[in-house]
Structures are given as structure tokens and as C-alpha cells.
């Protein structure tokens, strides 16, 4: 007898899949000489429709597909982050790939596949479902990273990402096999019950190490960060933006789902290890970022340091820690996407991603200079912007959990990060420009830059509703035990 499926729980993913299949079918059916930029336009319309539908799903909860798919407040929260991120990434793609002609259409389809993968990751309630979802996301990212096949940096980035990503997938599968051997199940509900009634053994500890290694690859935590600088620099900038926000958020929902929920009863055994890893990650990322001359590599190492900050919430292992992760990622989304919007517009005009070429940007485009200023200051954690309250929440979480030393290390790292962020700001506002020609910004880019700026400021000043949403996601997730 076939299990009963509650299609209302998977309706968002079904709609995305229908859109993707329809786009593929119509793209194949249309003559090759047809102007196919309609794919990008239709994608925008569909994304906004999906966001409206997502709003209506806020109170929908349950588990279906024989316990493999979960829809709860945590999944709903992260799916919103993924959808908003994709609006920005689709716009970046349209701007960045104008010179690629029809090859842009296949890129749009890969973005839809990545979106489906991220949303499925958010709703995974079974290890096999989670693995398949991560692979759907990752395989599409492999292809998009190496999409500029005439660019040797893009090809190199794709190869490095593929090789290390395959290794991470192997770790994940190997860890799942040990968990299955101990619990005789891949369902989260069964494993969580086992964890709550059994002590950790060497075999389950080894499984957790392997699983965390795979998750560490997704979130770019040391020592699983090796791919980040080269991939961030070589990949097309829209892909870099997606990696820095969407892929990282997908990694952290896996971390929350597993280490706050499924394995939450064992937190006392691995909390200190995560705290040490957090300190190492943020320190390494900030120290190496100080010496970067390429803006995308700088943001790559910055992304590593922010993974360290986010790991503070995981080390805390409390509801406040999970809330801090959720709220931080929400602000980080607008902050990082704002920076990458500026990078795309600037690189199209100047054909350069070197920080030195940003000299005097304020004289060439006040909007770009202002956006980059707000983005970098927010990344540094300066009040009253979104980045400040994200860091403040995480610091409070680790202090209340007894990791005062970790909060002190984070404070030192925030000061270090101020140095290299302010050096970029100095280039933009103080140094004389290398060219005086103004940088054109299209209307669509102006609109997105304005939305990003509003997001950075509003989340920072009026943090109450957003913090409440982050907290609801953290305490009402079906598997969470915080």
C-alpha cells in the first residue's frame, strides 16, 4: 500500500519543478533564432509569484513522503532566504552574462535547479533525502562555476570545487553508513530517539566527524575551506554571490537540523570542539583577508571568517545560538549581495576585480560607493546596521553558554576585520581615481542596490520582527531540541 502524501507540504517545490521542466521544454521547442531572453523575464515573474506563495505557507507544518520531507518554521524561514537570494542572483546573471547571448538561458535553468536543491535541503527529514538534495544543489554549482569555459580561472575553480566537493560527498555518505549501522535507520525522528536514549560511542563519534567534515565544506569552515579563495575568484560573479549566501545558508540549515536537533542530546560532547573550530576559522579568515588584492578573494576569506562567527551559535547549542545563526544569515544575505552587486557593475565597466582599481569610486558612481560602504561596514559589525546585531546575538549566546573566551576572540577578530574593510573604503573615498569616466548603473541594478541598502539598514534598526522570525524558526523546528 502506497503512503499518503500531503502535497500541501511540498507544493513550493512542486511549483519550482513544474517551472523548470516547462522552461526546458519550451526552450527546446522554440527555434534557435528566437530571442530567448524571455527565460530571464519569466524567471523574475515566477520568483516573485513563489515569494508571495511562500508567505502563505508560514503556518504549514508536517512530515510527509514516509517521514523524509518536513515542513516547519525552520524550513519556511530558510526557503524565504533562498528565494530572495535568487531574485538578486537572477538579476546579476542578466547583467553579467549579456555578452554570452543564448548561453545565458542554460545558466538560468541551472539556477532553478540550485534553488530546488536548496529548498529540498531545508525540508530534509532523512539522511538519504538530505544527501540527494545537497547533490542537486552542488552539481548545478559545479557546472555554473566552470561556466566560462574560455576563462582558465573559471575552469580551474570548477575543477577544484568538483574534486573537493566529491571528497566531501564521500565523507557524508561514509558518515551516514556508520549512523545507519548504529541506529538501523536514516530517518531523523528515529535517529533522534536513539541519540536521546544512548550515549555516544567511538563509532557514532567517528560518524559525526565525517558528517561535520562534509557540512564544514559547505559552510567554508577551517580546515575544509581550501576551495574558497580560488573558486570565489574564478567563478562567474553571480555564482560567487550564490556560493557566499545561498550555499552557505544551506550548509547552516543542515548544521542546525543535525547538531541542534538530531544529535542535540550529545551537544555536551562536541560543544567545546565547535567553539575551538569557530575561533580558528574566524581568526584564519580575517588574518589572511588582510593581504588580499582581489576583491572577490577578499570576500572569500571574509566568508570564511563569517563562518567562524556563525559557528559560535553552533558551539552555544542553545535556542539563542540557533536564533543568532538565523538572524545573522538574514542580515548577511542583504549585506553580501549588496557587495556583489557593486562588484558586478564595477567589473563590467572596468574589466577588473582588483581592489586598487576601486580607487576614487565615489567620484565615478556615488551609488556604488555608498552601497559598498554600507556593505563593508555591516560586514565589519558596526552599529546600527544588520551585521552588528547579528554578531551581538551570537556573542550573547556564547557568553550565556560559558564560552566567554570565545566572545573575547571574536571581539579581537572584529577589530582585525575592520582594518581590511576600512582599507577598501579608503580606496573608494580617499584615493584619487585611476579614471574619471562615470560608471553607468542600469535601472534594474539601481533598484536592487536600493533594496539591498534598505535591507541592511531596516534589519539593523528595526530588528524586532526579524529577530522574532529567527527565534520562531529556532524554537519551533520539528526536530530541534534547543
Short mmCIF file of N, CA and C in Angstrom, two decimals, residues 108-212:
data_model
loop_
_atom_site.label_atom_id
_atom_site.label_comp_id
_atom_site.label_asym_id
_atom_site.label_seq_id
_atom_site.Cartn_x
_atom_site.Cartn_y
_atom_site.Cartn_z
N UNK A 108 20.28 30.09 -16.50
CA UNK A 108 19.03 30.30 -15.76
C UNK A 108 18.46 28.96 -15.28
N UNK A 109 18.49 27.96 -16.15
CA UNK A 109 17.94 26.66 -15.79
C UNK A 109 18.74 26.03 -14.65
N UNK A 110 20.05 26.19 -14.68
CA UNK A 110 20.88 25.68 -13.59
C UNK A 110 20.58 26.38 -12.28
N UNK A 111 20.27 27.68 -12.36
CA UNK A 111 19.90 28.42 -11.15
C UNK A 111 18.60 27.87 -10.56
N UNK A 112 17.64 27.54 -11.40
CA UNK A 112 16.39 26.96 -10.92
C UNK A 112 16.67 25.61 -10.25
N UNK A 113 17.56 24.82 -10.84
CA UNK A 113 17.91 23.53 -10.25
C UNK A 113 18.56 23.72 -8.88
N UNK A 114 19.45 24.71 -8.78
CA UNK A 114 20.09 25.00 -7.50
C UNK A 114 19.06 25.43 -6.46
N UNK A 115 18.08 26.23 -6.86
CA UNK A 115 17.03 26.68 -5.94
C UNK A 115 16.22 25.50 -5.42
N UNK A 116 15.87 24.58 -6.31
CA UNK A 116 15.13 23.39 -5.88
C UNK A 116 15.97 22.59 -4.88
N UNK A 117 17.27 22.45 -5.18
CA UNK A 117 18.14 21.71 -4.27
C UNK A 117 18.21 22.35 -2.90
N UNK A 118 18.34 23.68 -2.85
CA UNK A 118 18.42 24.36 -1.55
C UNK A 118 17.13 24.20 -0.75
N UNK A 119 15.98 24.32 -1.41
CA UNK A 119 14.71 24.18 -0.71
C UNK A 119 14.50 22.75 -0.21
N UNK A 120 14.95 21.77 -0.98
CA UNK A 120 14.85 20.38 -0.54
C UNK A 120 15.77 20.11 0.64
N UNK A 121 16.94 20.73 0.64
CA UNK A 121 17.84 20.61 1.80
C UNK A 121 17.14 21.11 3.05
N UNK A 122 16.46 22.25 2.93
CA UNK A 122 15.78 22.85 4.09
C UNK A 122 14.70 21.94 4.65
N UNK A 123 14.10 21.10 3.80
CA UNK A 123 12.99 20.25 4.24
C UNK A 123 13.37 18.78 4.39
N UNK A 124 14.65 18.48 4.39
CA UNK A 124 15.07 17.09 4.51
C UNK A 124 14.85 16.58 5.93
N UNK A 125 14.21 15.42 6.04
CA UNK A 125 13.98 14.77 7.33
C UNK A 125 14.55 13.37 7.34
N UNK A 126 15.45 13.10 6.41
CA UNK A 126 16.04 11.78 6.27
C UNK A 126 17.42 11.98 5.65
N UNK A 127 18.40 11.20 6.07
CA UNK A 127 19.76 11.40 5.59
C UNK A 127 19.88 11.17 4.08
N UNK A 128 19.17 10.19 3.55
CA UNK A 128 19.25 9.95 2.11
C UNK A 128 18.63 11.11 1.33
N UNK A 129 17.51 11.62 1.83
CA UNK A 129 16.89 12.79 1.22
C UNK A 129 17.83 13.98 1.28
N UNK A 130 18.49 14.16 2.42
CA UNK A 130 19.42 15.27 2.57
C UNK A 130 20.59 15.15 1.61
N UNK A 131 21.12 13.94 1.47
CA UNK A 131 22.25 13.74 0.56
C UNK A 131 21.87 14.05 -0.88
N UNK A 132 20.72 13.53 -1.33
CA UNK A 132 20.28 13.78 -2.70
C UNK A 132 20.05 15.27 -2.93
N UNK A 133 19.46 15.95 -1.96
CA UNK A 133 19.19 17.38 -2.08
C UNK A 133 20.48 18.18 -2.19
N UNK A 134 21.47 17.83 -1.34
CA UNK A 134 22.76 18.52 -1.39
C UNK A 134 23.42 18.30 -2.74
N UNK A 135 23.31 17.09 -3.27
CA UNK A 135 23.93 16.81 -4.57
C UNK A 135 23.24 17.56 -5.70
N UNK A 136 21.92 17.71 -5.64
CA UNK A 136 21.22 18.51 -6.66
C UNK A 136 21.76 19.93 -6.67
N UNK A 137 21.93 20.50 -5.48
CA UNK A 137 22.48 21.85 -5.36
C UNK A 137 23.92 21.90 -5.83
N UNK A 138 24.73 20.97 -5.36
CA UNK A 138 26.17 21.04 -5.60
C UNK A 138 26.52 20.77 -7.06
N UNK A 139 25.86 19.82 -7.69
CA UNK A 139 26.17 19.51 -9.09
C UNK A 139 25.88 20.72 -9.98
N UNK A 140 24.77 21.40 -9.72
CA UNK A 140 24.47 22.60 -10.52
C UNK A 140 25.53 23.68 -10.28
N UNK A 141 26.03 23.77 -9.04
CA UNK A 141 27.08 24.75 -8.74
C UNK A 141 28.40 24.38 -9.42
N UNK A 142 28.69 23.08 -9.52
CA UNK A 142 29.90 22.64 -10.25
C UNK A 142 29.88 23.19 -11.67
N UNK A 143 28.74 22.99 -12.35
CA UNK A 143 28.64 23.40 -13.75
C UNK A 143 28.72 24.91 -13.88
N UNK A 144 28.01 25.63 -13.02
CA UNK A 144 27.99 27.09 -13.11
C UNK A 144 29.35 27.70 -12.77
N UNK A 145 30.10 27.06 -11.86
CA UNK A 145 31.42 27.58 -11.50
C UNK A 145 32.36 27.56 -12.70
N UNK A 146 32.28 26.51 -13.50
CA UNK A 146 33.16 26.37 -14.68
C UNK A 146 32.47 26.82 -15.95
N UNK A 147 31.45 27.67 -15.84
CA UNK A 147 30.61 28.03 -16.99
C UNK A 147 31.36 28.85 -18.02
N UNK A 148 32.32 29.66 -17.58
CA UNK A 148 33.10 30.47 -18.53
C UNK A 148 34.23 29.61 -19.08
N UNK A 149 33.92 28.76 -20.05
CA UNK A 149 34.86 27.74 -20.50
C UNK A 149 36.07 28.31 -21.23
N UNK A 150 36.04 29.60 -21.60
CA UNK A 150 37.22 30.23 -22.21
C UNK A 150 38.08 30.93 -21.17
N UNK A 151 37.66 30.92 -19.92
CA UNK A 151 38.39 31.57 -18.84
C UNK A 151 39.09 30.50 -18.00
N UNK A 152 40.42 30.52 -18.00
CA UNK A 152 41.17 29.48 -17.30
C UNK A 152 40.92 29.50 -15.79
N UNK A 153 40.67 30.69 -15.23
CA UNK A 153 40.38 30.77 -13.80
C UNK A 153 39.05 30.09 -13.46
N UNK A 154 38.07 30.23 -14.36
CA UNK A 154 36.78 29.59 -14.14
C UNK A 154 36.90 28.07 -14.24
N UNK A 155 37.67 27.59 -15.20
CA UNK A 155 37.88 26.14 -15.34
C UNK A 155 38.62 25.59 -14.13
N UNK A 156 39.64 26.31 -13.68
CA UNK A 156 40.39 25.88 -12.50
C UNK A 156 39.49 25.85 -11.27
N UNK A 157 38.66 26.87 -11.13
CA UNK A 157 37.75 26.93 -9.99
C UNK A 157 36.78 25.75 -10.02
N UNK A 158 36.24 25.46 -11.21
CA UNK A 158 35.31 24.35 -11.33
C UNK A 158 35.93 23.02 -10.98
N UNK A 159 37.17 22.79 -11.43
CA UNK A 159 37.85 21.53 -11.13
C UNK A 159 38.13 21.38 -9.64
N UNK A 160 38.61 22.45 -9.01
CA UNK A 160 38.90 22.37 -7.58
C UNK A 160 37.62 22.15 -6.78
N UNK A 161 36.58 22.85 -7.16
CA UNK A 161 35.31 22.70 -6.45
C UNK A 161 34.75 21.29 -6.63
N UNK A 162 34.87 20.74 -7.84
CA UNK A 162 34.37 19.40 -8.12
C UNK A 162 35.13 18.35 -7.32
N UNK A 163 36.46 18.42 -7.33
CA UNK A 163 37.27 17.40 -6.65
C UNK A 163 37.03 17.42 -5.14
N UNK A 164 37.11 18.61 -4.55
CA UNK A 164 36.92 18.71 -3.10
C UNK A 164 35.46 18.45 -2.71
N UNK A 165 34.53 18.86 -3.58
CA UNK A 165 33.12 18.58 -3.31
C UNK A 165 32.82 17.10 -3.35
N UNK A 166 33.44 16.37 -4.29
CA UNK A 166 33.25 14.92 -4.35
C UNK A 166 33.81 14.26 -3.10
N UNK A 167 34.94 14.76 -2.62
CA UNK A 167 35.52 14.23 -1.39
C UNK A 167 34.58 14.46 -0.20
N UNK A 168 33.99 15.66 -0.13
CA UNK A 168 33.04 15.97 0.94
C UNK A 168 31.81 15.06 0.87
N UNK A 169 31.34 14.81 -0.35
CA UNK A 169 30.18 13.91 -0.52
C UNK A 169 30.52 12.51 -0.03
N UNK A 170 31.75 12.06 -0.30
CA UNK A 170 32.18 10.76 0.19
C UNK A 170 32.19 10.70 1.70
N UNK A 171 32.68 11.75 2.34
CA UNK A 171 32.66 11.81 3.80
C UNK A 171 31.23 11.71 4.34
N UNK A 172 30.34 12.45 3.68
CA UNK A 172 28.94 12.47 4.15
C UNK A 172 28.31 11.08 4.06
N UNK A 173 28.50 10.42 2.92
CA UNK A 173 27.94 9.09 2.75
C UNK A 173 28.55 8.09 3.74
N UNK A 174 29.86 8.20 3.94
CA UNK A 174 30.54 7.29 4.86
C UNK A 174 30.01 7.51 6.29
N UNK A 175 29.81 8.77 6.66
CA UNK A 175 29.24 9.07 7.98
C UNK A 175 27.83 8.53 8.12
N UNK A 176 27.02 8.66 7.07
CA UNK A 176 25.65 8.14 7.11
C UNK A 176 25.67 6.62 7.32
N UNK A 177 26.61 5.94 6.67
CA UNK A 177 26.67 4.48 6.80
C UNK A 177 26.93 4.06 8.24
N UNK A 178 27.78 4.80 8.95
CA UNK A 178 28.04 4.48 10.35
C UNK A 178 26.82 4.78 11.22
N UNK A 179 26.13 5.89 10.93
CA UNK A 179 24.92 6.21 11.68
C UNK A 179 23.86 5.13 11.45
N UNK A 180 23.74 4.69 10.22
CA UNK A 180 22.77 3.62 9.93
C UNK A 180 23.15 2.32 10.64
N UNK A 181 24.46 2.05 10.69
CA UNK A 181 24.90 0.85 11.38
C UNK A 181 24.57 0.88 12.86
N UNK A 182 24.60 2.06 13.45
CA UNK A 182 24.32 2.19 14.89
C UNK A 182 22.83 2.25 15.18
N UNK A 183 22.06 2.93 14.32
CA UNK A 183 20.65 3.19 14.62
C UNK A 183 19.68 2.36 13.78
N UNK A 184 20.18 1.74 12.69
CA UNK A 184 19.36 0.95 11.77
C UNK A 184 18.27 1.79 11.11
N UNK A 185 18.55 3.07 10.91
CA UNK A 185 17.58 3.96 10.26
C UNK A 185 18.30 5.17 9.70
N UNK A 186 17.71 5.78 8.68
CA UNK A 186 18.20 7.06 8.17
C UNK A 186 17.21 8.18 8.46
N UNK A 187 16.07 7.87 9.05
CA UNK A 187 15.06 8.88 9.40
C UNK A 187 15.51 9.67 10.62
N UNK A 188 15.38 10.97 10.54
CA UNK A 188 15.81 11.83 11.64
C UNK A 188 15.07 11.52 12.94
N UNK A 189 13.77 11.24 12.85
CA UNK A 189 12.99 11.01 14.06
C UNK A 189 13.48 9.76 14.78
N UNK A 190 13.86 8.73 14.04
CA UNK A 190 14.37 7.50 14.66
C UNK A 190 15.76 7.72 15.24
N UNK A 191 16.59 8.43 14.50
CA UNK A 191 17.95 8.67 14.97
C UNK A 191 17.94 9.57 16.20
N UNK A 192 17.06 10.57 16.20
CA UNK A 192 16.97 11.46 17.36
C UNK A 192 16.54 10.71 18.60
N UNK A 193 15.63 9.77 18.45
CA UNK A 193 15.22 8.95 19.60
C UNK A 193 16.39 8.10 20.09
N UNK A 194 17.15 7.52 19.16
CA UNK A 194 18.32 6.72 19.54
C UNK A 194 19.33 7.57 20.30
N UNK A 195 19.59 8.77 19.81
CA UNK A 195 20.58 9.65 20.44
C UNK A 195 20.13 10.03 21.85
N UNK A 196 18.84 10.24 22.02
CA UNK A 196 18.33 10.65 23.34
C UNK A 196 18.36 9.52 24.36
N UNK A 197 18.51 8.29 23.89
CA UNK A 197 18.46 7.15 24.81
C UNK A 197 19.77 6.37 24.86
N UNK A 198 20.78 6.77 24.10
CA UNK A 198 22.05 6.06 24.09
C UNK A 198 23.21 7.04 24.21
N UNK A 199 24.28 6.65 24.87
CA UNK A 199 25.47 7.51 24.93
C UNK A 199 26.24 7.46 23.62
N UNK A 200 27.08 8.45 23.42
CA UNK A 200 27.92 8.48 22.23
C UNK A 200 28.99 7.39 22.33
N UNK A 201 29.22 6.70 21.23
CA UNK A 201 30.24 5.65 21.16
C UNK A 201 31.32 6.08 20.18
N UNK A 202 32.47 5.40 20.16
CA UNK A 202 33.51 5.75 19.18
C UNK A 202 33.00 5.72 17.74
N UNK A 203 32.11 4.76 17.43
CA UNK A 203 31.60 4.67 16.07
C UNK A 203 30.72 5.87 15.72
N UNK A 204 29.83 6.26 16.63
CA UNK A 204 28.96 7.41 16.34
C UNK A 204 29.76 8.71 16.35
N UNK A 205 30.79 8.78 17.18
CA UNK A 205 31.66 9.96 17.17
C UNK A 205 32.37 10.09 15.83
N UNK A 206 32.87 8.96 15.32
CA UNK A 206 33.53 8.97 14.01
C UNK A 206 32.55 9.39 12.92
N UNK A 207 31.30 8.92 13.02
CA UNK A 207 30.28 9.30 12.04
C UNK A 207 30.02 10.80 12.09
N UNK A 208 29.93 11.37 13.29
CA UNK A 208 29.70 12.80 13.43
C UNK A 208 30.84 13.61 12.84
N UNK A 209 32.07 13.14 13.04
CA UNK A 209 33.23 13.85 12.48
C UNK A 209 33.15 13.86 10.96
N UNK A 210 32.80 12.73 10.36
CA UNK A 210 32.69 12.65 8.91
C UNK A 210 31.58 13.54 8.38
N UNK A 211 30.44 13.51 9.05
CA UNK A 211 29.30 14.33 8.61
C UNK A 211 29.64 15.81 8.75
N UNK A 212 30.28 16.18 9.87
CA UNK A 212 30.63 17.59 10.04
C UNK A 212 31.67 18.02 9.01
#
